[in-house]
Short mmCIF file of C-alpha atoms in Angstrom, two decimals:
data_model
loop_
_atom_site.label_atom_id
_atom_site.label_comp_id
_atom_site.label_asym_id
_atom_site.label_seq_id
_atom_site.Cartn_x
_atom_site.Cartn_y
_atom_site.Cartn_z
CA MET A 1 134.70 166.49 116.58
CA LYS A 2 133.64 168.68 119.49
CA THR A 3 132.53 166.67 122.51
CA GLY A 4 129.41 167.39 124.53
CA THR A 5 129.03 168.45 128.16
CA LEU A 6 127.66 166.56 131.14
CA THR A 7 125.57 168.92 133.26
CA LEU A 8 124.38 167.96 136.73
CA ILE A 9 120.91 169.33 137.50
CA PRO A 10 120.19 169.56 141.25
CA THR A 11 116.47 169.25 141.93
CA PRO A 12 114.29 169.99 145.00
CA LEU A 13 114.12 167.32 147.69
CA SER A 14 110.37 167.81 147.82
CA GLU A 15 108.28 166.97 144.77
CA VAL A 16 106.35 170.20 145.26
CA GLY A 17 109.51 172.33 145.35
CA GLU A 18 110.36 174.66 142.48
CA LEU A 19 113.29 174.03 140.18
CA GLU A 20 116.13 176.54 140.54
CA PRO A 21 115.70 179.24 137.82
CA VAL A 22 118.98 178.63 135.95
CA ALA A 23 118.30 174.88 135.95
CA PHE A 24 114.80 175.52 134.57
CA LYS A 25 116.13 177.82 131.85
CA THR A 26 118.88 175.34 130.94
CA LEU A 27 116.49 172.40 130.60
CA LEU A 28 113.86 174.41 128.75
CA GLU A 29 116.40 175.68 126.24
CA ALA A 30 117.82 172.19 125.70
CA ALA A 31 114.37 170.60 125.35
CA THR A 32 112.92 173.19 122.96
CA ASN A 33 115.80 174.63 120.93
CA ASP A 34 118.41 171.87 121.04
CA ALA A 35 116.37 168.69 121.54
CA GLU A 36 118.22 166.69 118.86
CA ASN A 37 121.52 167.36 120.59
CA SER A 38 120.30 166.82 124.17
CA VAL A 39 119.96 163.70 126.31
CA PHE A 40 117.93 163.88 129.53
CA VAL A 41 118.84 161.34 132.19
CA ILE A 42 116.72 160.58 135.25
CA GLU A 43 116.93 158.15 138.14
CA ASP A 44 113.51 156.48 137.82
CA LEU A 45 111.02 156.96 135.01
CA LYS A 46 107.74 157.48 136.87
CA PRO A 47 108.88 160.01 139.51
CA GLY A 48 111.24 161.64 137.00
CA ARG A 49 108.45 162.24 134.53
CA ARG A 50 106.14 163.46 137.27
CA ARG A 51 108.73 165.95 138.49
CA TRP A 52 109.52 167.13 134.96
CA LEU A 53 105.87 167.90 134.28
CA GLY A 54 105.57 169.53 137.72
CA PHE A 55 108.40 171.87 136.72
CA LYS A 56 106.28 172.78 133.67
CA LEU A 57 108.84 171.56 131.18
CA PRO A 58 107.83 170.23 127.71
CA ARG A 59 105.67 167.12 127.96
CA GLU A 60 106.96 165.56 124.73
CA THR A 61 110.46 165.26 126.19
CA ILE A 62 109.48 162.61 128.75
CA GLU A 63 109.25 159.95 126.04
CA SER A 64 112.99 160.15 125.40
CA PHE A 65 114.25 160.02 129.00
CA VAL A 66 117.19 157.72 129.76
CA GLN A 67 116.96 155.84 133.05
CA TYR A 68 120.17 155.83 135.10
CA ASN A 69 120.33 154.21 138.52
CA GLU A 70 122.13 151.42 140.38
CA HIS A 71 120.47 148.81 138.14
CA THR A 72 121.23 150.44 134.78
CA ALA A 73 124.42 152.42 135.44
CA ALA A 74 126.93 149.90 134.12
CA GLU A 75 125.50 149.81 130.59
CA ALA A 76 123.93 153.27 130.54
CA ALA A 77 127.20 155.00 131.46
CA LYS A 78 128.97 153.51 128.43
CA ASP A 79 126.16 154.55 126.11
CA LEU A 80 126.02 158.08 127.56
CA LEU A 81 129.78 158.44 127.27
CA SER A 82 129.50 157.48 123.59
CA LYS A 83 126.82 160.12 123.06
CA LEU A 84 128.96 162.75 124.78
CA GLN A 85 131.92 161.82 122.58
CA GLN A 86 129.65 162.28 119.56
CA GLY A 87 128.85 165.83 120.68
CA LYS A 88 125.58 165.30 122.53
CA ASN A 89 124.93 167.20 125.74
CA VAL A 90 123.76 165.12 128.70
CA PHE A 91 121.68 166.48 131.58
CA LEU A 92 121.73 164.29 134.69
CA MET A 93 118.99 164.50 137.34
CA SER A 94 118.21 162.40 140.41
CA ASP A 95 114.84 161.88 142.08
CA GLY A 96 115.69 164.80 144.37
CA GLY A 97 118.87 166.54 145.45
CA LEU A 98 122.33 166.66 143.90
CA PRO A 99 123.08 163.98 141.27
CA ALA A 100 126.45 162.19 141.53
CA PHE A 101 126.64 162.91 145.27
CA TYR A 102 126.59 159.44 146.84
CA ASP A 103 124.66 157.94 143.95
CA PRO A 104 125.57 156.04 140.76
CA GLY A 105 126.02 159.29 138.84
CA VAL A 106 129.55 159.39 140.25
CA GLU A 107 130.51 156.64 137.80
CA LEU A 108 129.41 158.71 134.81
CA VAL A 109 131.21 161.81 136.10
CA ASN A 110 134.37 159.76 136.60
CA LEU A 111 134.17 158.39 133.05
CA CYS A 112 133.81 161.92 131.73
CA HIS A 113 136.94 163.10 133.52
CA GLN A 114 138.87 160.07 132.32
CA ASN A 115 137.84 160.83 128.74
CA LYS A 116 138.33 164.62 128.86
CA ILE A 117 134.59 165.36 128.70
CA ARG A 118 133.55 168.65 130.30
CA VAL A 119 131.45 168.35 133.46
CA THR A 120 129.54 171.20 135.09
CA SER A 121 126.40 171.87 137.12
CA THR A 122 123.58 174.34 137.38
CA PRO A 123 123.72 176.37 140.62
CA PHE A 124 123.92 174.55 143.95
CA PHE A 125 124.18 176.19 147.35
CA ASN A 126 126.94 174.06 148.91
CA SER A 127 130.43 174.17 147.36
CA ILE A 128 131.66 171.12 149.29
CA SER A 129 128.88 168.78 148.17
CA LEU A 130 129.01 170.16 144.65
CA SER A 131 132.78 169.73 144.41
CA ILE A 132 132.50 166.11 145.55
CA ALA A 133 129.79 165.40 142.97
CA LEU A 134 131.77 167.08 140.19
CA SER A 135 135.00 165.28 141.09
CA GLY A 136 133.86 161.78 140.09
CA PHE A 137 135.85 160.41 143.03
CA SER A 138 134.48 157.66 145.25
CA HIS A 139 133.14 159.22 148.45
CA ARG A 140 131.28 156.56 150.40
CA LYS A 141 133.42 157.85 153.26
CA PHE A 142 135.22 161.17 153.26
CA TRP A 143 137.17 163.41 155.59
CA PHE A 144 136.49 167.14 155.69
CA GLU A 145 139.72 168.89 156.61
CA GLY A 146 138.25 172.37 156.23
CA PHE A 147 140.67 175.28 155.91
CA LEU A 148 144.33 174.40 156.21
CA PRO A 149 146.18 175.95 159.19
CA ILE A 150 148.14 179.13 158.54
CA GLU A 151 151.31 178.12 160.41
CA ALA A 152 153.74 176.19 158.17
CA THR A 153 154.45 173.26 160.51
CA GLU A 154 150.76 172.70 161.17
CA ARG A 155 150.00 172.89 157.44
CA GLN A 156 152.62 170.26 156.69
CA ALA A 157 151.17 168.00 159.39
CA SER A 158 147.65 168.39 157.97
CA ILE A 159 148.81 167.62 154.44
CA LYS A 160 150.80 164.60 155.64
CA ASN A 161 147.71 163.31 157.44
CA ILE A 162 145.60 163.75 154.30
CA MET A 163 148.18 161.88 152.23
CA ASN A 164 148.06 158.97 154.69
CA LEU A 165 144.27 158.68 154.77
CA LYS A 166 142.60 155.92 152.76
CA THR A 167 139.38 157.89 152.37
CA THR A 168 138.63 160.85 150.13
CA SER A 169 139.59 164.18 151.74
CA ILE A 170 138.25 167.70 151.15
CA LEU A 171 140.06 170.90 152.03
CA MET A 172 139.83 174.63 151.42
CA ASP A 173 142.02 177.71 151.77
CA THR A 174 141.89 181.38 150.89
CA PRO A 175 141.83 182.19 147.13
CA TYR A 176 145.38 183.53 146.93
CA ARG A 177 146.83 180.31 148.39
CA LEU A 178 145.85 177.89 145.63
CA LYS A 179 149.33 177.75 144.11
CA ARG A 180 150.89 177.34 147.56
CA VAL A 181 148.53 174.45 148.37
CA LEU A 182 149.44 172.63 145.16
CA GLU A 183 153.14 173.21 145.76
CA GLU A 184 152.82 171.87 149.32
CA PHE A 185 151.11 168.73 148.06
CA GLN A 186 153.78 168.37 145.39
CA ALA A 187 156.47 168.48 148.10
CA ALA A 188 154.66 165.72 150.05
CA TRP A 189 153.58 163.66 147.03
CA GLY A 190 156.44 161.23 146.57
CA SER A 191 155.27 158.17 144.60
CA SER A 192 151.63 158.49 145.70
CA LYS A 193 148.96 157.03 143.40
CA LYS A 194 146.39 159.53 144.63
CA LYS A 195 144.81 162.21 142.47
CA LEU A 196 143.79 165.78 143.20
CA PHE A 197 140.62 167.44 142.00
CA VAL A 198 140.45 171.22 142.09
CA ALA A 199 137.09 172.97 141.65
CA MET A 200 137.64 176.66 140.90
CA ASP A 201 135.06 179.47 140.70
CA LEU A 202 132.10 177.11 140.86
CA ASN A 203 128.87 178.26 139.18
CA THR A 204 130.55 181.23 137.52
CA GLU A 205 131.64 182.03 133.96
CA THR A 206 135.25 181.31 134.93
CA GLU A 207 134.49 177.88 136.46
CA GLU A 208 137.32 175.42 135.94
CA LEU A 209 137.54 171.80 137.07
CA ARG A 210 140.84 169.92 136.96
CA ARG A 211 142.03 166.45 138.00
CA GLY A 212 145.59 165.20 138.19
CA THR A 213 148.79 165.16 140.24
CA PRO A 214 149.97 168.41 141.86
CA LYS A 215 152.58 168.86 139.13
CA GLU A 216 150.06 168.31 136.35
CA LEU A 217 147.72 170.88 137.92
CA LEU A 218 150.50 173.42 138.43
CA ASP A 219 151.34 173.05 134.74
CA VAL A 220 147.81 173.60 133.39
CA ILE A 221 146.21 176.14 135.75
CA ASN A 222 146.88 179.69 134.57
CA ASP A 223 145.02 181.78 137.14
CA PHE A 224 145.71 180.81 140.75
CA LYS A 225 143.84 183.65 142.50
CA ARG A 226 140.32 182.26 142.72
CA GLU A 227 137.87 180.53 145.05
CA PHE A 228 138.64 176.83 145.20
CA VAL A 229 138.00 173.47 146.83
CA VAL A 230 140.56 170.66 146.70
CA ILE A 231 139.65 166.97 146.89
CA VAL A 232 142.24 164.23 147.36
CA SER A 233 141.40 160.62 146.58
CA GLU A 234 142.88 157.25 145.66
#
């Protein structure tokens, strides 16, 4: 059976803000033409319904909303995972901003990765925040390494530092260096229990999200010349 997809839907911070056009189109299509196969998840019922109606999305949909927050996440995540495994598509929204970025949605994203469920997002303007949200990794604290140095010795030192950190780390490099980055982490990996998450070509038709060890990623990624963000976590 084909599994469903978890889609993060970033929403305006202000209740009077307009929903991003692709997000609006995605939700409208799901609510009108694929309602039986779609599950809409919000943080809190009252503000979620108010926002939905403010976006001018179908009123009848608000009766089927699933509430997902710090109080309901433990049970709701299991139920949503089951629906995804049955082929339902789940659309996750917060009360404002990027879902799964420093909120309970991270638990659902993590479950999806663990169970080979596809995760994606409608457009978001910041690749770092979006990559963190899509990774499913814990990020109560994180270190932003930025672009790795060009010089080999400095690169090795940066990677060694990242491997020694207890917090989640985020790094970037130029598109043609993705394979080199993974190979450098493989050389420094040893018996580490950490995992890598690579977000490639975010918000494009060729978007690809992968989690695993450096060797596992080197084995499954076919195209290494692409925009990417790498996240390293326990």
